[in-house]
Amino acid sequence: MKKRILIIDDDISIRTMLRYIINKNSLGDVIGELSTGDDASKWVDIYNPDIVLIDFLLPGKDGIKIMEECASLGYRGKFVMISQVKDSDMVGEAYRKGIVFFINKPINEIEVMSVLKNIVKNIEIETSMEIIKNTLVNINPPREIKNNINEDLMKVFSDLGIISEFGINDLKNVILSIVNLKKTDHSYNYQLKEIFHEVVDNYKKNDRNEINFKSFDQRIRRIVYKAFENICQRGSEDFYDHVFTEYSSILFDIGEVRKVMSSLDGKEVKKGKINLKKFIEGIISKIY
């Protein structure tokens, strides 16, 4: 069954383009469009879409405020933020409030396709897990599921060229910790800092060694940035490279990727910005 999608954006050209991309690629059914933030949460509650594509800055009420209101009404669907906002603090706030992906303006068809396909896949898995959860009580996940997740995670690390990086097990443990939390509560809104502390504390309990939190955090960021550099390099060499098209928009800000790619032919390569939560959520959407 196709997923039901609601579009909220004050720019009619953006709404038209999104509807065209969704219909052309059979990504879902657009059940409605809104051009303002006024009463948007009420319409989300009425429509109850699987996915809401929502502009960051809207007349009447901004996207984050709408998301907060929808959460208070019990909405549990997926929010995808659409904006040309580049401020990392504002983008970070959007992720903290519950968006699962961020699509940059101007709209890119490949990015929209990649994001929606991964969200649909994630929704279908969550639905299956919810059915199992409601049917079987107090049962541990089968060993096969855990093994598959580990294998899929290693494949992603290999695709990104980071599988042999120092500290890759730290990143693996962070991701698996979040997956375990999502198994019990799919809508769990975590803080990465808390997850990092949890993993570090487990290290201390098991190894009885002092683990430096700052060094742990830096190792994670260095690995993620290495993946970012690898993706940019692959995209600059071949824009239709299968790894680039599969991962670039779901793991990173496509605007940052383009900025670095455009500088690779020059003498001075530009530095790009990464968002750890977007990266981790993107990986989870691929393996869980």
Coordinates of C-alpha atoms in Angstrom, one line a residue, residues 23-280:
N23 CA 3.7 10.7 -8.6
K24 CA 6.3 10.2 -11.4
N25 CA 8.3 7.7 -9.2
S26 CA 5.3 6.1 -7.4
L27 CA 6.7 7.2 -4.0
G28 CA 3.3 7.6 -2.4
D29 CA -0.1 9.3 -2.6
V30 CA -0.2 13.1 -2.0
I31 CA -3.4 13.4 0.0
G32 CA -3.2 17.1 0.5
E33 CA -1.3 20.4 0.3
L34 CA -1.1 23.4 2.7
S35 CA 0.4 26.8 2.0
T36 CA 0.5 28.2 5.5
G37 CA 1.3 27.1 9.0
D38 CA -2.0 28.3 10.3
D39 CA -4.1 25.3 11.5
A40 CA -1.5 22.9 10.0
S41 CA -1.4 20.7 13.1
K42 CA -5.2 20.4 12.9
W43 CA -5.0 19.2 9.3
V44 CA -2.2 16.8 10.1
D45 CA -4.4 15.4 12.9
I46 CA -7.3 15.0 10.4
Y47 CA -5.4 13.6 7.5
N48 CA -3.0 11.5 9.7
P49 CA -0.5 11.0 6.8
D50 CA 2.4 8.6 7.0
I51 CA 4.8 11.3 5.9
V52 CA 4.7 15.1 6.2
L53 CA 6.9 17.2 3.9
I54 CA 7.1 20.5 5.7
D55 CA 8.8 23.8 5.0
F56 CA 11.0 25.2 7.8
L57 CA 9.8 28.8 7.5
L58 CA 6.1 29.1 6.9
P59 CA 3.7 32.1 7.2
G60 CA 1.6 32.0 10.3
K61 CA 3.6 29.3 12.2
D62 CA 7.0 27.7 11.6
G63 CA 7.6 24.1 10.9
I64 CA 9.2 23.3 14.3
K65 CA 6.2 24.7 16.2
I66 CA 3.8 22.7 14.0
M67 CA 5.8 19.5 14.8
E68 CA 5.6 20.2 18.5
E69 CA 1.8 20.7 18.3
C70 CA 1.4 17.5 16.2
A71 CA 3.4 15.5 18.8
S72 CA 1.2 16.8 21.6
L73 CA -1.8 15.6 19.6
G74 CA -0.3 12.1 19.4
Y75 CA 0.8 12.2 15.7
R76 CA 3.5 9.5 15.2
G77 CA 4.2 9.8 11.5
K78 CA 7.4 11.0 9.9
F79 CA 8.4 14.6 9.3
V80 CA 10.8 15.6 6.5
M81 CA 11.9 19.2 6.7
I82 CA 12.3 21.2 3.4
S83 CA 14.2 24.4 3.5
Q84 CA 17.0 26.5 2.2
V85 CA 18.1 27.3 5.8
K86 CA 21.8 26.7 6.2
D87 CA 22.2 27.5 9.9
S88 CA 23.5 24.4 11.5
D89 CA 22.0 25.3 14.9
M90 CA 18.5 25.6 13.3
V91 CA 18.9 22.4 11.4
G92 CA 20.1 20.6 14.6
E93 CA 17.1 21.9 16.5
A94 CA 14.8 20.5 13.8
Y95 CA 16.4 17.1 14.2
R96 CA 16.0 17.3 18.0
K97 CA 12.3 18.1 17.5
G98 CA 11.7 15.0 15.5
I99 CA 12.4 15.3 11.8
V100 CA 13.9 12.2 10.2
F101 CA 15.5 13.9 7.2
F102 CA 16.2 17.3 5.8
I103 CA 15.8 18.1 2.1
N104 CA 17.5 21.2 0.8
K105 CA 16.0 23.8 -1.6
P106 CA 16.3 24.0 -4.6
I107 CA 14.6 20.6 -4.8
N108 CA 16.7 17.7 -6.3
E109 CA 14.7 14.8 -7.6
I110 CA 17.4 12.2 -6.7
E111 CA 17.5 13.5 -3.1
V112 CA 13.7 13.4 -2.8
M113 CA 13.5 9.9 -4.2
S114 CA 16.3 8.6 -2.0
V115 CA 14.8 10.1 1.2
L116 CA 11.2 9.0 0.6
K117 CA 12.2 5.4 -0.4
N118 CA 14.2 5.0 2.7
I119 CA 11.5 6.4 4.9
V120 CA 8.9 4.1 3.3
K121 CA 11.2 1.2 3.9
N122 CA 11.7 2.2 7.6
I123 CA 7.9 2.6 8.1
E124 CA 7.2 -0.9 6.7
I125 CA 9.8 -2.4 9.0
E126 CA 8.4 -0.5 12.0
T127 CA 4.9 -1.7 11.2
S128 CA 6.1 -5.3 11.0
M129 CA 7.9 -5.0 14.3
E130 CA 4.9 -3.4 15.9
I131 CA 2.7 -6.3 14.8
I132 CA 5.2 -8.8 16.2
K133 CA 5.4 -6.7 19.4
N134 CA 1.7 -6.7 19.9
T135 CA 1.4 -10.4 19.2
L136 CA 4.2 -11.8 21.1
V137 CA 4.9 -10.6 24.7
N138 CA 8.2 -10.8 26.5
I139 CA 10.2 -12.4 23.7
N140 CA 13.7 -11.5 22.7
P141 CA 14.4 -10.6 19.1
P142 CA 15.5 -13.7 17.1
R143 CA 19.2 -14.1 16.8
E144 CA 18.9 -13.9 13.0
I145 CA 17.6 -10.3 13.2
K146 CA 20.6 -9.2 15.3
N147 CA 23.0 -10.9 13.0
N148 CA 21.4 -9.4 9.9
I149 CA 21.7 -5.9 11.4
N150 CA 25.3 -6.4 12.1
E151 CA 26.0 -7.7 8.6
D152 CA 24.0 -4.8 7.0
L153 CA 25.9 -2.3 9.2
M154 CA 29.2 -3.7 8.1
K155 CA 28.1 -3.5 4.5
V156 CA 27.2 0.2 5.0
F157 CA 30.6 0.9 6.6
S158 CA 32.3 -0.9 3.7
D159 CA 30.3 1.1 1.1
L160 CA 31.4 4.3 2.8
G161 CA 35.0 3.3 3.0
I162 CA 35.3 3.5 6.8
I163 CA 35.2 -0.1 7.9
S164 CA 38.9 -0.2 8.8
E165 CA 38.9 3.2 10.5
F166 CA 40.2 3.4 14.1
G167 CA 37.2 3.7 16.4
I168 CA 34.7 2.1 14.0
N169 CA 33.5 -0.2 16.8
D170 CA 32.6 2.9 18.8
L171 CA 30.3 4.1 16.0
K172 CA 28.9 0.6 15.6
N173 CA 28.1 0.4 19.4
V174 CA 26.4 3.8 19.2
I175 CA 24.2 2.8 16.3
L176 CA 23.3 -0.6 17.8
S177 CA 22.4 1.1 21.1
I178 CA 20.0 3.4 19.3
V179 CA 18.5 0.4 17.3
N180 CA 17.9 -1.4 20.6
L181 CA 16.0 1.7 22.0
K182 CA 13.9 1.9 18.8
K183 CA 12.9 -1.8 19.2
T184 CA 11.0 -0.9 22.3
D185 CA 9.8 2.6 21.2
H186 CA 10.0 3.5 17.5
S187 CA 9.3 7.1 18.3
Y188 CA 12.0 7.5 20.9
N189 CA 13.6 10.9 20.6
Y190 CA 17.1 10.5 21.9
Q191 CA 20.0 12.9 22.5
L192 CA 23.3 11.7 20.9
K193 CA 25.3 13.0 23.9
E194 CA 23.3 10.7 26.2
I195 CA 23.9 7.7 23.9
F196 CA 27.6 8.5 23.8
H197 CA 27.7 8.7 27.6
E198 CA 25.9 5.4 27.8
V199 CA 28.3 3.6 25.5
V200 CA 31.3 5.1 27.3
D201 CA 29.9 4.0 30.7
N202 CA 29.4 0.5 29.4
Y203 CA 33.1 0.5 28.3
K204 CA 34.1 1.5 31.8
K205 CA 32.0 -1.2 33.4
N206 CA 33.2 -4.0 31.2
D207 CA 36.9 -3.0 30.8
R208 CA 37.3 -1.2 34.1
N209 CA 39.4 1.4 32.2
E210 CA 39.0 5.1 32.1
I211 CA 37.5 6.2 28.8
N212 CA 37.9 9.8 27.8
F213 CA 34.5 11.0 26.6
K214 CA 36.0 13.8 24.6
S215 CA 38.3 11.4 22.7
F216 CA 35.3 9.1 22.1
D217 CA 33.3 12.0 20.6
Q218 CA 36.2 13.1 18.4
R219 CA 36.7 9.6 17.1
I220 CA 33.1 9.4 16.0
R221 CA 33.2 12.8 14.3
R222 CA 36.4 12.0 12.5
I223 CA 35.0 8.7 11.1
V224 CA 31.8 10.4 10.0
Y225 CA 33.8 13.2 8.3
K226 CA 35.9 10.6 6.6
A227 CA 32.7 9.0 5.2
F228 CA 31.6 12.5 4.1
E229 CA 34.9 13.0 2.2
N230 CA 34.7 9.6 0.6
I231 CA 31.1 10.3 -0.6
C232 CA 32.1 13.7 -2.0
Q233 CA 35.0 12.2 -3.8
R234 CA 32.9 9.5 -5.4
G235 CA 30.3 12.0 -6.5
S236 CA 32.8 14.3 -8.1
E237 CA 34.2 11.3 -10.1
D238 CA 30.8 10.0 -11.1
F239 CA 27.6 11.7 -10.1
Y240 CA 25.7 8.5 -10.8
D241 CA 28.0 6.3 -8.8
H242 CA 25.7 3.8 -6.9
V243 CA 27.2 4.5 -3.5
F244 CA 26.9 8.3 -4.0
T245 CA 23.3 8.2 -5.1
E246 CA 22.3 5.7 -2.4
Y247 CA 23.9 7.5 0.6
S248 CA 24.7 11.1 -0.1
S249 CA 21.4 12.7 0.6
I250 CA 20.3 10.4 3.5
L251 CA 23.5 10.7 5.5
F252 CA 24.6 14.3 4.7
D253 CA 23.4 17.8 3.9
I254 CA 23.3 17.6 0.1
G255 CA 24.2 21.3 0.0
E256 CA 27.4 20.7 1.9
V257 CA 28.2 17.7 -0.4
R258 CA 27.8 19.9 -3.5
K259 CA 29.9 22.6 -2.0
V260 CA 32.9 20.3 -1.4
M261 CA 32.4 18.5 -4.7
S262 CA 32.5 21.8 -6.6
S263 CA 35.8 22.6 -5.0
L264 CA 37.6 19.3 -5.7
D265 CA 38.8 20.5 -9.1
G266 CA 40.3 23.6 -7.5
K267 CA 43.6 24.2 -5.6
E268 CA 41.9 24.6 -2.2
V269 CA 39.3 22.0 -1.2
K270 CA 36.5 23.5 0.9
K271 CA 35.6 22.0 4.2
G272 CA 32.0 20.7 4.6
K273 CA 29.8 20.4 7.6
I274 CA 28.3 17.1 8.9
N275 CA 25.3 16.4 11.2
L276 CA 25.9 13.4 13.3
K277 CA 22.3 12.7 14.0
K278 CA 21.3 12.8 10.3
F279 CA 24.2 10.5 9.5
I280 CA 23.2 8.0 12.2

